Amino acid sequence: LAKLDFTQAEIKNSTGAILDLAAATNADLAEAASVAGGALRAFNLNATETERVASVLAVATTKSGLAFSDYATILGTVGPIANKFGLQIEDTIAVIGKLRDAKFDASSAATAFRNILLKLSDPASELSKRFGGAATSSEELFSRLKILKDEGVDLGQVLELTDVRAS
């Protein structure tokens, strides 16, 4: 955590949650600290949120086909963009889990979700044009994704609109 510019007090207060995360995910302490700290930074969260972040990561690791180490890649790729959209870590992890269920590996899932977010926020993209303009909040994002789902548009078609090819 020191490498991520956390203060000594923040490190001390986060240690219990990091130890629990390492135990729950069978990760070494340095990796648990790095992934949790990276998640806190990606979502612009205070160190007081370490327990929440650790719980999200532990549950996600045990309930998905992703390894704990995958979350470093995932959160580094999509976390800051998701945060700018107003998405919480829980929402982001849930979407990545659905992409994993669709047989995406960690890097591809993170890149695909990142591209969907970027295209939905770009008024010139085909995806945002489909809705008459860019989405600027998580509410607009989820509303538009629900519209696509209701129209029977599948993930492959969404990815075509983002110039990302389904694997």
Short mmCIF file of N, CA and C in Angstrom, two decimals:
data_model
loop_
_atom_site.label_atom_id
_atom_site.label_comp_id
_atom_site.label_asym_id
_atom_site.label_seq_id
_atom_site.Cartn_x
_atom_site.Cartn_y
_atom_site.Cartn_z
N LEU A 1 0.82 -1.20 0.00
CA LEU A 1 0.00 0.00 0.00
C LEU A 1 0.86 1.26 0.00
N ALA A 2 2.04 1.17 0.57
CA ALA A 2 2.93 2.33 0.59
C ALA A 2 3.30 2.73 -0.84
N LYS A 3 3.46 1.74 -1.71
CA LYS A 3 3.79 2.03 -3.11
C LYS A 3 2.66 2.77 -3.83
N LEU A 4 1.46 2.69 -3.29
CA LEU A 4 0.30 3.39 -3.87
C LEU A 4 0.02 4.69 -3.12
N ASP A 5 0.99 5.14 -2.36
CA ASP A 5 0.93 6.41 -1.62
C ASP A 5 -0.12 6.44 -0.51
N PHE A 6 -0.38 5.32 0.10
CA PHE A 6 -1.22 5.32 1.29
C PHE A 6 -0.36 5.74 2.46
N THR A 7 -0.94 6.45 3.40
CA THR A 7 -0.20 6.88 4.59
C THR A 7 -0.01 5.71 5.54
N GLN A 8 0.87 5.89 6.53
CA GLN A 8 1.08 4.84 7.51
C GLN A 8 -0.21 4.54 8.27
N ALA A 9 -0.95 5.58 8.60
CA ALA A 9 -2.22 5.37 9.31
C ALA A 9 -3.21 4.60 8.45
N GLU A 10 -3.28 4.92 7.16
CA GLU A 10 -4.19 4.20 6.26
C GLU A 10 -3.78 2.74 6.12
N ILE A 11 -2.49 2.51 6.04
CA ILE A 11 -1.98 1.13 5.95
C ILE A 11 -2.33 0.35 7.21
N LYS A 12 -2.10 0.97 8.35
CA LYS A 12 -2.40 0.31 9.62
C LYS A 12 -3.89 -0.03 9.72
N ASN A 13 -4.74 0.91 9.33
CA ASN A 13 -6.19 0.68 9.42
C ASN A 13 -6.71 -0.30 8.38
N SER A 14 -5.95 -0.53 7.32
CA SER A 14 -6.37 -1.44 6.25
C SER A 14 -5.84 -2.85 6.43
N THR A 15 -4.89 -3.03 7.32
CA THR A 15 -4.19 -4.30 7.43
C THR A 15 -5.11 -5.48 7.71
N GLY A 16 -6.06 -5.32 8.61
CA GLY A 16 -6.97 -6.44 8.94
C GLY A 16 -7.77 -6.90 7.74
N ALA A 17 -8.31 -5.96 6.99
CA ALA A 17 -9.10 -6.31 5.81
C ALA A 17 -8.21 -6.96 4.74
N ILE A 18 -6.99 -6.48 4.60
CA ILE A 18 -6.06 -7.05 3.62
C ILE A 18 -5.67 -8.48 4.03
N LEU A 19 -5.42 -8.69 5.30
CA LEU A 19 -5.11 -10.04 5.79
C LEU A 19 -6.28 -10.99 5.53
N ASP A 20 -7.50 -10.52 5.80
CA ASP A 20 -8.69 -11.35 5.55
C ASP A 20 -8.85 -11.64 4.06
N LEU A 21 -8.58 -10.65 3.22
CA LEU A 21 -8.68 -10.84 1.77
C LEU A 21 -7.67 -11.87 1.30
N ALA A 22 -6.44 -11.78 1.78
CA ALA A 22 -5.41 -12.74 1.39
C ALA A 22 -5.82 -14.16 1.80
N ALA A 23 -6.34 -14.30 3.00
CA ALA A 23 -6.77 -15.62 3.47
C ALA A 23 -7.95 -16.15 2.65
N ALA A 24 -8.91 -15.29 2.36
CA ALA A 24 -10.11 -15.72 1.63
C ALA A 24 -9.83 -16.10 0.19
N THR A 25 -8.83 -15.47 -0.40
CA THR A 25 -8.55 -15.70 -1.83
C THR A 25 -7.31 -16.55 -2.06
N ASN A 26 -6.66 -16.96 -0.97
CA ASN A 26 -5.44 -17.74 -1.06
C ASN A 26 -4.33 -16.99 -1.81
N ALA A 27 -4.34 -15.68 -1.67
CA ALA A 27 -3.32 -14.83 -2.30
C ALA A 27 -2.26 -14.51 -1.26
N ASP A 28 -1.08 -14.14 -1.74
CA ASP A 28 -0.10 -13.68 -0.76
C ASP A 28 -0.45 -12.25 -0.35
N LEU A 29 0.09 -11.83 0.76
CA LEU A 29 -0.26 -10.54 1.34
C LEU A 29 0.05 -9.37 0.41
N ALA A 30 1.18 -9.43 -0.26
CA ALA A 30 1.56 -8.34 -1.17
C ALA A 30 0.57 -8.22 -2.32
N GLU A 31 0.16 -9.35 -2.87
CA GLU A 31 -0.81 -9.32 -3.97
C GLU A 31 -2.17 -8.79 -3.49
N ALA A 32 -2.62 -9.25 -2.33
CA ALA A 32 -3.89 -8.79 -1.79
C ALA A 32 -3.85 -7.27 -1.55
N ALA A 33 -2.76 -6.78 -1.02
CA ALA A 33 -2.62 -5.35 -0.78
C ALA A 33 -2.60 -4.57 -2.09
N SER A 34 -1.89 -5.10 -3.07
CA SER A 34 -1.79 -4.43 -4.36
C SER A 34 -3.14 -4.35 -5.08
N VAL A 35 -3.87 -5.46 -5.11
CA VAL A 35 -5.17 -5.48 -5.80
C VAL A 35 -6.17 -4.60 -5.06
N ALA A 36 -6.25 -4.73 -3.74
CA ALA A 36 -7.20 -3.91 -2.98
C ALA A 36 -6.83 -2.44 -3.06
N GLY A 37 -5.55 -2.13 -2.93
CA GLY A 37 -5.11 -0.74 -3.03
C GLY A 37 -5.36 -0.17 -4.41
N GLY A 38 -5.11 -0.97 -5.44
CA GLY A 38 -5.39 -0.53 -6.80
C GLY A 38 -6.87 -0.27 -7.02
N ALA A 39 -7.72 -1.10 -6.43
CA ALA A 39 -9.17 -0.91 -6.53
C ALA A 39 -9.59 0.38 -5.84
N LEU A 40 -9.03 0.62 -4.66
CA LEU A 40 -9.35 1.86 -3.95
C LEU A 40 -8.97 3.07 -4.79
N ARG A 41 -7.79 3.03 -5.39
CA ARG A 41 -7.34 4.16 -6.21
C ARG A 41 -8.17 4.29 -7.48
N ALA A 42 -8.47 3.17 -8.14
CA ALA A 42 -9.23 3.21 -9.40
C ALA A 42 -10.61 3.83 -9.20
N PHE A 43 -11.23 3.55 -8.05
CA PHE A 43 -12.57 4.06 -7.78
C PHE A 43 -12.56 5.29 -6.87
N ASN A 44 -11.37 5.82 -6.66
CA ASN A 44 -11.21 7.05 -5.88
C ASN A 44 -11.86 6.92 -4.50
N LEU A 45 -11.60 5.78 -3.86
CA LEU A 45 -12.17 5.51 -2.54
C LEU A 45 -11.14 5.78 -1.46
N ASN A 46 -11.61 6.13 -0.30
CA ASN A 46 -10.74 6.32 0.86
C ASN A 46 -10.33 4.97 1.41
N ALA A 47 -9.23 4.95 2.13
CA ALA A 47 -8.74 3.71 2.73
C ALA A 47 -9.75 3.15 3.74
N THR A 48 -10.64 3.99 4.24
CA THR A 48 -11.68 3.50 5.15
C THR A 48 -12.63 2.53 4.46
N GLU A 49 -12.57 2.48 3.13
CA GLU A 49 -13.42 1.57 2.34
C GLU A 49 -12.73 0.22 2.07
N THR A 50 -11.56 -0.01 2.66
CA THR A 50 -10.80 -1.23 2.37
C THR A 50 -11.59 -2.49 2.69
N GLU A 51 -12.30 -2.50 3.79
CA GLU A 51 -13.07 -3.69 4.16
C GLU A 51 -14.14 -3.99 3.11
N ARG A 52 -14.83 -2.96 2.67
CA ARG A 52 -15.85 -3.13 1.62
C ARG A 52 -15.22 -3.68 0.34
N VAL A 53 -14.12 -3.07 -0.09
CA VAL A 53 -13.45 -3.50 -1.31
C VAL A 53 -12.95 -4.94 -1.16
N ALA A 54 -12.37 -5.25 -0.02
CA ALA A 54 -11.88 -6.61 0.21
C ALA A 54 -13.02 -7.63 0.16
N SER A 55 -14.16 -7.28 0.73
CA SER A 55 -15.32 -8.18 0.70
C SER A 55 -15.81 -8.41 -0.73
N VAL A 56 -15.88 -7.34 -1.51
CA VAL A 56 -16.31 -7.45 -2.91
C VAL A 56 -15.36 -8.36 -3.68
N LEU A 57 -14.08 -8.14 -3.51
CA LEU A 57 -13.09 -8.94 -4.23
C LEU A 57 -13.10 -10.41 -3.78
N ALA A 58 -13.26 -10.63 -2.49
CA ALA A 58 -13.28 -12.01 -2.00
C ALA A 58 -14.50 -12.77 -2.53
N VAL A 59 -15.66 -12.13 -2.47
CA VAL A 59 -16.88 -12.78 -2.98
C VAL A 59 -16.77 -13.01 -4.49
N ALA A 60 -16.29 -12.00 -5.21
CA ALA A 60 -16.17 -12.13 -6.67
C ALA A 60 -15.22 -13.26 -7.05
N THR A 61 -14.15 -13.40 -6.31
CA THR A 61 -13.18 -14.46 -6.61
C THR A 61 -13.77 -15.83 -6.39
N THR A 62 -14.56 -15.99 -5.34
CA THR A 62 -15.12 -17.30 -5.04
C THR A 62 -16.33 -17.64 -5.90
N LYS A 63 -16.99 -16.61 -6.49
CA LYS A 63 -18.22 -16.87 -7.24
C LYS A 63 -18.05 -16.75 -8.76
N SER A 64 -16.85 -16.47 -9.23
CA SER A 64 -16.67 -16.33 -10.67
C SER A 64 -15.59 -17.30 -11.14
N GLY A 65 -15.43 -17.37 -12.42
CA GLY A 65 -14.38 -18.19 -13.00
C GLY A 65 -13.06 -17.45 -13.11
N LEU A 66 -12.96 -16.32 -12.44
CA LEU A 66 -11.75 -15.51 -12.50
C LEU A 66 -10.87 -15.77 -11.29
N ALA A 67 -9.58 -15.74 -11.51
CA ALA A 67 -8.63 -15.86 -10.41
C ALA A 67 -8.48 -14.50 -9.73
N PHE A 68 -8.11 -14.51 -8.47
CA PHE A 68 -7.92 -13.26 -7.75
C PHE A 68 -6.94 -12.35 -8.48
N SER A 69 -5.88 -12.92 -9.00
CA SER A 69 -4.86 -12.11 -9.69
C SER A 69 -5.43 -11.40 -10.92
N ASP A 70 -6.51 -11.92 -11.49
CA ASP A 70 -7.15 -11.28 -12.65
C ASP A 70 -7.69 -9.89 -12.32
N TYR A 71 -8.05 -9.68 -11.07
CA TYR A 71 -8.67 -8.40 -10.71
C TYR A 71 -7.70 -7.22 -10.79
N ALA A 72 -6.41 -7.49 -10.70
CA ALA A 72 -5.45 -6.40 -10.90
C ALA A 72 -5.55 -5.87 -12.32
N THR A 73 -5.62 -6.77 -13.29
CA THR A 73 -5.76 -6.39 -14.70
C THR A 73 -7.11 -5.73 -14.95
N ILE A 74 -8.15 -6.36 -14.45
CA ILE A 74 -9.52 -5.87 -14.67
C ILE A 74 -9.68 -4.45 -14.14
N LEU A 75 -9.33 -4.26 -12.89
CA LEU A 75 -9.58 -2.97 -12.26
C LEU A 75 -8.65 -1.88 -12.80
N GLY A 76 -7.46 -2.27 -13.21
CA GLY A 76 -6.56 -1.30 -13.82
C GLY A 76 -7.05 -0.84 -15.18
N THR A 77 -7.70 -1.74 -15.91
CA THR A 77 -8.19 -1.44 -17.26
C THR A 77 -9.50 -0.67 -17.24
N VAL A 78 -10.45 -1.12 -16.46
CA VAL A 78 -11.80 -0.53 -16.53
C VAL A 78 -12.17 0.31 -15.31
N GLY A 79 -11.49 0.13 -14.19
CA GLY A 79 -11.86 0.82 -12.97
C GLY A 79 -11.97 2.33 -13.08
N PRO A 80 -10.92 3.01 -13.57
CA PRO A 80 -11.01 4.48 -13.64
C PRO A 80 -12.13 4.98 -14.57
N ILE A 81 -12.36 4.28 -15.68
CA ILE A 81 -13.43 4.67 -16.61
C ILE A 81 -14.79 4.43 -15.95
N ALA A 82 -14.93 3.27 -15.30
CA ALA A 82 -16.19 2.97 -14.61
C ALA A 82 -16.46 4.01 -13.52
N ASN A 83 -15.42 4.39 -12.80
CA ASN A 83 -15.57 5.39 -11.76
C ASN A 83 -16.04 6.72 -12.34
N LYS A 84 -15.50 7.12 -13.48
CA LYS A 84 -15.92 8.37 -14.10
C LYS A 84 -17.39 8.31 -14.52
N PHE A 85 -17.88 7.12 -14.80
CA PHE A 85 -19.28 6.93 -15.16
C PHE A 85 -20.17 6.90 -13.93
N GLY A 86 -19.56 6.89 -12.76
CA GLY A 86 -20.33 6.83 -11.53
C GLY A 86 -20.63 5.42 -11.08
N LEU A 87 -19.98 4.44 -11.69
CA LEU A 87 -20.21 3.06 -11.30
C LEU A 87 -19.42 2.74 -10.04
N GLN A 88 -19.99 1.93 -9.20
CA GLN A 88 -19.32 1.45 -8.00
C GLN A 88 -18.53 0.19 -8.35
N ILE A 89 -17.63 -0.18 -7.49
CA ILE A 89 -16.83 -1.39 -7.72
C ILE A 89 -17.74 -2.61 -7.84
N GLU A 90 -18.82 -2.65 -7.06
CA GLU A 90 -19.74 -3.79 -7.11
C GLU A 90 -20.37 -3.93 -8.50
N ASP A 91 -20.80 -2.82 -9.09
CA ASP A 91 -21.39 -2.84 -10.43
C ASP A 91 -20.38 -3.32 -11.46
N THR A 92 -19.19 -2.79 -11.36
CA THR A 92 -18.13 -3.11 -12.32
C THR A 92 -17.78 -4.59 -12.26
N ILE A 93 -17.61 -5.10 -11.07
CA ILE A 93 -17.27 -6.52 -10.89
C ILE A 93 -18.42 -7.40 -11.41
N ALA A 94 -19.66 -6.98 -11.18
CA ALA A 94 -20.81 -7.76 -11.66
C ALA A 94 -20.83 -7.84 -13.18
N VAL A 95 -20.58 -6.72 -13.86
CA VAL A 95 -20.55 -6.73 -15.33
C VAL A 95 -19.42 -7.61 -15.83
N ILE A 96 -18.26 -7.50 -15.22
CA ILE A 96 -17.12 -8.33 -15.62
C ILE A 96 -17.46 -9.80 -15.42
N GLY A 97 -18.15 -10.11 -14.35
CA GLY A 97 -18.57 -11.49 -14.11
C GLY A 97 -19.48 -12.01 -15.21
N LYS A 98 -20.39 -11.16 -15.68
CA LYS A 98 -21.28 -11.56 -16.79
C LYS A 98 -20.47 -11.78 -18.07
N LEU A 99 -19.49 -10.94 -18.31
CA LEU A 99 -18.64 -11.13 -19.49
C LEU A 99 -17.82 -12.41 -19.36
N ARG A 100 -17.39 -12.72 -18.16
CA ARG A 100 -16.66 -13.97 -17.93
C ARG A 100 -17.58 -15.15 -18.20
N ASP A 101 -18.83 -15.03 -17.77
CA ASP A 101 -19.81 -16.09 -18.03
C ASP A 101 -20.00 -16.30 -19.53
N ALA A 102 -19.77 -15.23 -20.31
CA ALA A 102 -19.88 -15.30 -21.77
C ALA A 102 -18.55 -15.75 -22.40
N LYS A 103 -17.67 -16.29 -21.57
CA LYS A 103 -16.41 -16.91 -22.00
C LYS A 103 -15.29 -15.93 -22.35
N PHE A 104 -15.38 -14.70 -21.84
CA PHE A 104 -14.28 -13.75 -22.01
C PHE A 104 -13.23 -14.02 -20.94
N ASP A 105 -11.95 -13.92 -21.30
CA ASP A 105 -10.93 -13.97 -20.27
C ASP A 105 -10.89 -12.61 -19.58
N ALA A 106 -10.12 -12.50 -18.52
CA ALA A 106 -10.11 -11.29 -17.70
C ALA A 106 -9.75 -10.04 -18.50
N SER A 107 -8.70 -10.12 -19.26
CA SER A 107 -8.24 -8.96 -20.03
C SER A 107 -9.26 -8.56 -21.09
N SER A 108 -9.80 -9.53 -21.79
CA SER A 108 -10.80 -9.25 -22.83
C SER A 108 -12.08 -8.69 -22.23
N ALA A 109 -12.50 -9.22 -21.08
CA ALA A 109 -13.70 -8.72 -20.42
C ALA A 109 -13.52 -7.27 -20.00
N ALA A 110 -12.38 -6.98 -19.40
CA ALA A 110 -12.11 -5.61 -18.96
C ALA A 110 -12.04 -4.65 -20.15
N THR A 111 -11.37 -5.08 -21.20
CA THR A 111 -11.26 -4.24 -22.39
C THR A 111 -12.62 -4.04 -23.04
N ALA A 112 -13.40 -5.09 -23.13
CA ALA A 112 -14.73 -4.99 -23.74
C ALA A 112 -15.61 -4.02 -22.95
N PHE A 113 -15.63 -4.15 -21.64
CA PHE A 113 -16.46 -3.26 -20.83
C PHE A 113 -15.94 -1.83 -20.91
N ARG A 114 -14.64 -1.66 -20.89
CA ARG A 114 -14.04 -0.33 -21.03
C ARG A 114 -14.49 0.30 -22.35
N ASN A 115 -14.43 -0.47 -23.43
CA ASN A 115 -14.82 0.05 -24.74
C ASN A 115 -16.31 0.38 -24.81
N ILE A 116 -17.13 -0.44 -24.19
CA ILE A 116 -18.57 -0.15 -24.14
C ILE A 116 -18.79 1.18 -23.43
N LEU A 117 -18.14 1.38 -22.31
CA LEU A 117 -18.29 2.63 -21.57
C LEU A 117 -17.79 3.82 -22.38
N LEU A 118 -16.63 3.66 -23.00
CA LEU A 118 -16.08 4.76 -23.80
C LEU A 118 -16.97 5.09 -24.99
N LYS A 119 -17.50 4.08 -25.64
CA LYS A 119 -18.35 4.32 -26.81
C LYS A 119 -19.70 4.91 -26.41
N LEU A 120 -20.24 4.47 -25.28
CA LEU A 120 -21.50 5.04 -24.83
C LEU A 120 -21.34 6.51 -24.42
N SER A 121 -20.14 6.89 -24.05
CA SER A 121 -19.92 8.29 -23.65
C SER A 121 -19.45 9.17 -24.81
N ASP A 122 -19.21 8.57 -25.97
CA ASP A 122 -18.75 9.30 -27.15
C ASP A 122 -19.93 9.57 -28.07
N PRO A 123 -20.35 10.83 -28.21
CA PRO A 123 -21.53 11.14 -29.03
C PRO A 123 -21.37 10.75 -30.50
N ALA A 124 -20.14 10.57 -30.96
CA ALA A 124 -19.91 10.22 -32.36
C ALA A 124 -19.88 8.71 -32.61
N SER A 125 -19.91 7.90 -31.56
CA SER A 125 -19.83 6.45 -31.75
C SER A 125 -21.16 5.87 -32.24
N GLU A 126 -21.07 4.76 -32.91
CA GLU A 126 -22.28 4.08 -33.40
C GLU A 126 -23.19 3.66 -32.24
N LEU A 127 -22.58 3.24 -31.15
CA LEU A 127 -23.37 2.79 -30.01
C LEU A 127 -24.18 3.94 -29.41
N SER A 128 -23.56 5.09 -29.19
CA SER A 128 -24.32 6.21 -28.61
C SER A 128 -25.29 6.81 -29.63
N LYS A 129 -24.95 6.77 -30.92
CA LYS A 129 -25.87 7.27 -31.94
C LYS A 129 -27.16 6.47 -31.95
N ARG A 130 -27.04 5.20 -31.63
CA ARG A 130 -28.22 4.33 -31.59
C ARG A 130 -29.25 4.85 -30.58
N PHE A 131 -28.76 5.56 -29.57
CA PHE A 131 -29.63 6.10 -28.52
C PHE A 131 -29.85 7.60 -28.66
N GLY A 132 -29.33 8.20 -29.70
CA GLY A 132 -29.53 9.63 -29.90
C GLY A 132 -28.59 10.51 -29.10
N GLY A 133 -27.56 9.93 -28.54
CA GLY A 133 -26.59 10.74 -27.80
C GLY A 133 -25.83 9.92 -26.78
N ALA A 134 -24.83 10.56 -26.23
CA ALA A 134 -23.94 9.88 -25.29
C ALA A 134 -24.61 9.71 -23.92
N ALA A 135 -24.22 8.65 -23.24
CA ALA A 135 -24.62 8.44 -21.85
C ALA A 135 -23.57 9.11 -20.97
N THR A 136 -24.02 9.75 -19.92
CA THR A 136 -23.09 10.47 -19.06
C THR A 136 -23.15 10.04 -17.61
N SER A 137 -23.97 9.05 -17.30
CA SER A 137 -24.09 8.60 -15.91
C SER A 137 -24.36 7.10 -15.90
N SER A 138 -24.20 6.52 -14.71
CA SER A 138 -24.49 5.09 -14.58
C SER A 138 -25.97 4.81 -14.83
N GLU A 139 -26.85 5.73 -14.45
CA GLU A 139 -28.28 5.53 -14.68
C GLU A 139 -28.57 5.45 -16.18
N GLU A 140 -27.98 6.36 -16.95
CA GLU A 140 -28.17 6.33 -18.41
C GLU A 140 -27.55 5.07 -19.00
N LEU A 141 -26.39 4.68 -18.51
CA LEU A 141 -25.73 3.47 -18.99
C LEU A 141 -26.63 2.26 -18.81
N PHE A 142 -27.11 2.05 -17.58
CA PHE A 142 -27.93 0.88 -17.31
C PHE A 142 -29.26 0.94 -18.05
N SER A 143 -29.81 2.11 -18.19
CA SER A 143 -31.04 2.28 -18.95
C SER A 143 -30.83 1.84 -20.40
N ARG A 144 -29.73 2.25 -20.98
CA ARG A 144 -29.45 1.90 -22.38
C ARG A 144 -29.12 0.43 -22.54
N LEU A 145 -28.40 -0.13 -21.59
CA LEU A 145 -28.12 -1.56 -21.66
C LEU A 145 -29.41 -2.37 -21.52
N LYS A 146 -30.33 -1.90 -20.69
CA LYS A 146 -31.62 -2.58 -20.55
C LYS A 146 -32.42 -2.50 -21.85
N ILE A 147 -32.39 -1.36 -22.51
CA ILE A 147 -33.07 -1.21 -23.79
C ILE A 147 -32.51 -2.22 -24.79
N LEU A 148 -31.19 -2.32 -24.84
CA LEU A 148 -30.57 -3.29 -25.76
C LEU A 148 -31.01 -4.71 -25.43
N LYS A 149 -31.02 -5.04 -24.15
CA LYS A 149 -31.44 -6.38 -23.74
C LYS A 149 -32.89 -6.63 -24.14
N ASP A 150 -33.77 -5.65 -23.88
CA ASP A 150 -35.19 -5.79 -24.23
C ASP A 150 -35.40 -5.92 -25.73
N GLU A 151 -34.51 -5.31 -26.52
CA GLU A 151 -34.60 -5.41 -27.98
C GLU A 151 -33.98 -6.71 -28.50
N GLY A 152 -33.42 -7.51 -27.59
CA GLY A 152 -32.81 -8.77 -28.00
C GLY A 152 -31.41 -8.62 -28.58
N VAL A 153 -30.79 -7.48 -28.36
CA VAL A 153 -29.43 -7.26 -28.83
C VAL A 153 -28.50 -8.03 -27.91
N ASP A 154 -27.65 -8.88 -28.48
CA ASP A 154 -26.76 -9.66 -27.65
C ASP A 154 -25.40 -8.99 -27.51
N LEU A 155 -24.58 -9.58 -26.68
CA LEU A 155 -23.27 -9.02 -26.39
C LEU A 155 -22.42 -8.88 -27.65
N GLY A 156 -22.47 -9.85 -28.52
CA GLY A 156 -21.71 -9.78 -29.77
C GLY A 156 -22.09 -8.56 -30.61
N GLN A 157 -23.37 -8.27 -30.67
CA GLN A 157 -23.82 -7.10 -31.44
C GLN A 157 -23.37 -5.80 -30.78
N VAL A 158 -23.41 -5.74 -29.44
CA VAL A 158 -22.92 -4.56 -28.74
C VAL A 158 -21.44 -4.37 -29.01
N LEU A 159 -20.70 -5.46 -28.97
CA LEU A 159 -19.25 -5.37 -29.20
C LEU A 159 -18.94 -4.95 -30.63
N GLU A 160 -19.77 -5.35 -31.57
CA GLU A 160 -19.58 -4.88 -32.95
C GLU A 160 -19.74 -3.37 -33.03
N LEU A 161 -20.66 -2.82 -32.25
CA LEU A 161 -20.86 -1.38 -32.22
C LEU A 161 -19.71 -0.65 -31.52
N THR A 162 -18.91 -1.39 -30.77
CA THR A 162 -17.76 -0.79 -30.09
C THR A 162 -16.46 -1.11 -30.82
N ASP A 163 -16.56 -1.76 -31.95
CA ASP A 163 -15.39 -2.19 -32.72
C ASP A 163 -14.55 -3.24 -32.00
N VAL A 164 -15.14 -3.95 -31.07
CA VAL A 164 -14.47 -5.03 -30.38
C VAL A 164 -15.11 -6.31 -30.85
N ARG A 165 -14.32 -7.22 -31.28
CA ARG A 165 -14.84 -8.49 -31.77
C ARG A 165 -15.03 -9.48 -30.65
N ALA A 166 -16.17 -10.13 -30.62
CA ALA A 166 -16.43 -11.16 -29.61
C ALA A 166 -15.49 -12.32 -29.85
N SER A 167 -15.07 -12.93 -28.75
CA SER A 167 -14.16 -14.07 -28.88
C SER A 167 -14.91 -15.38 -28.90
#
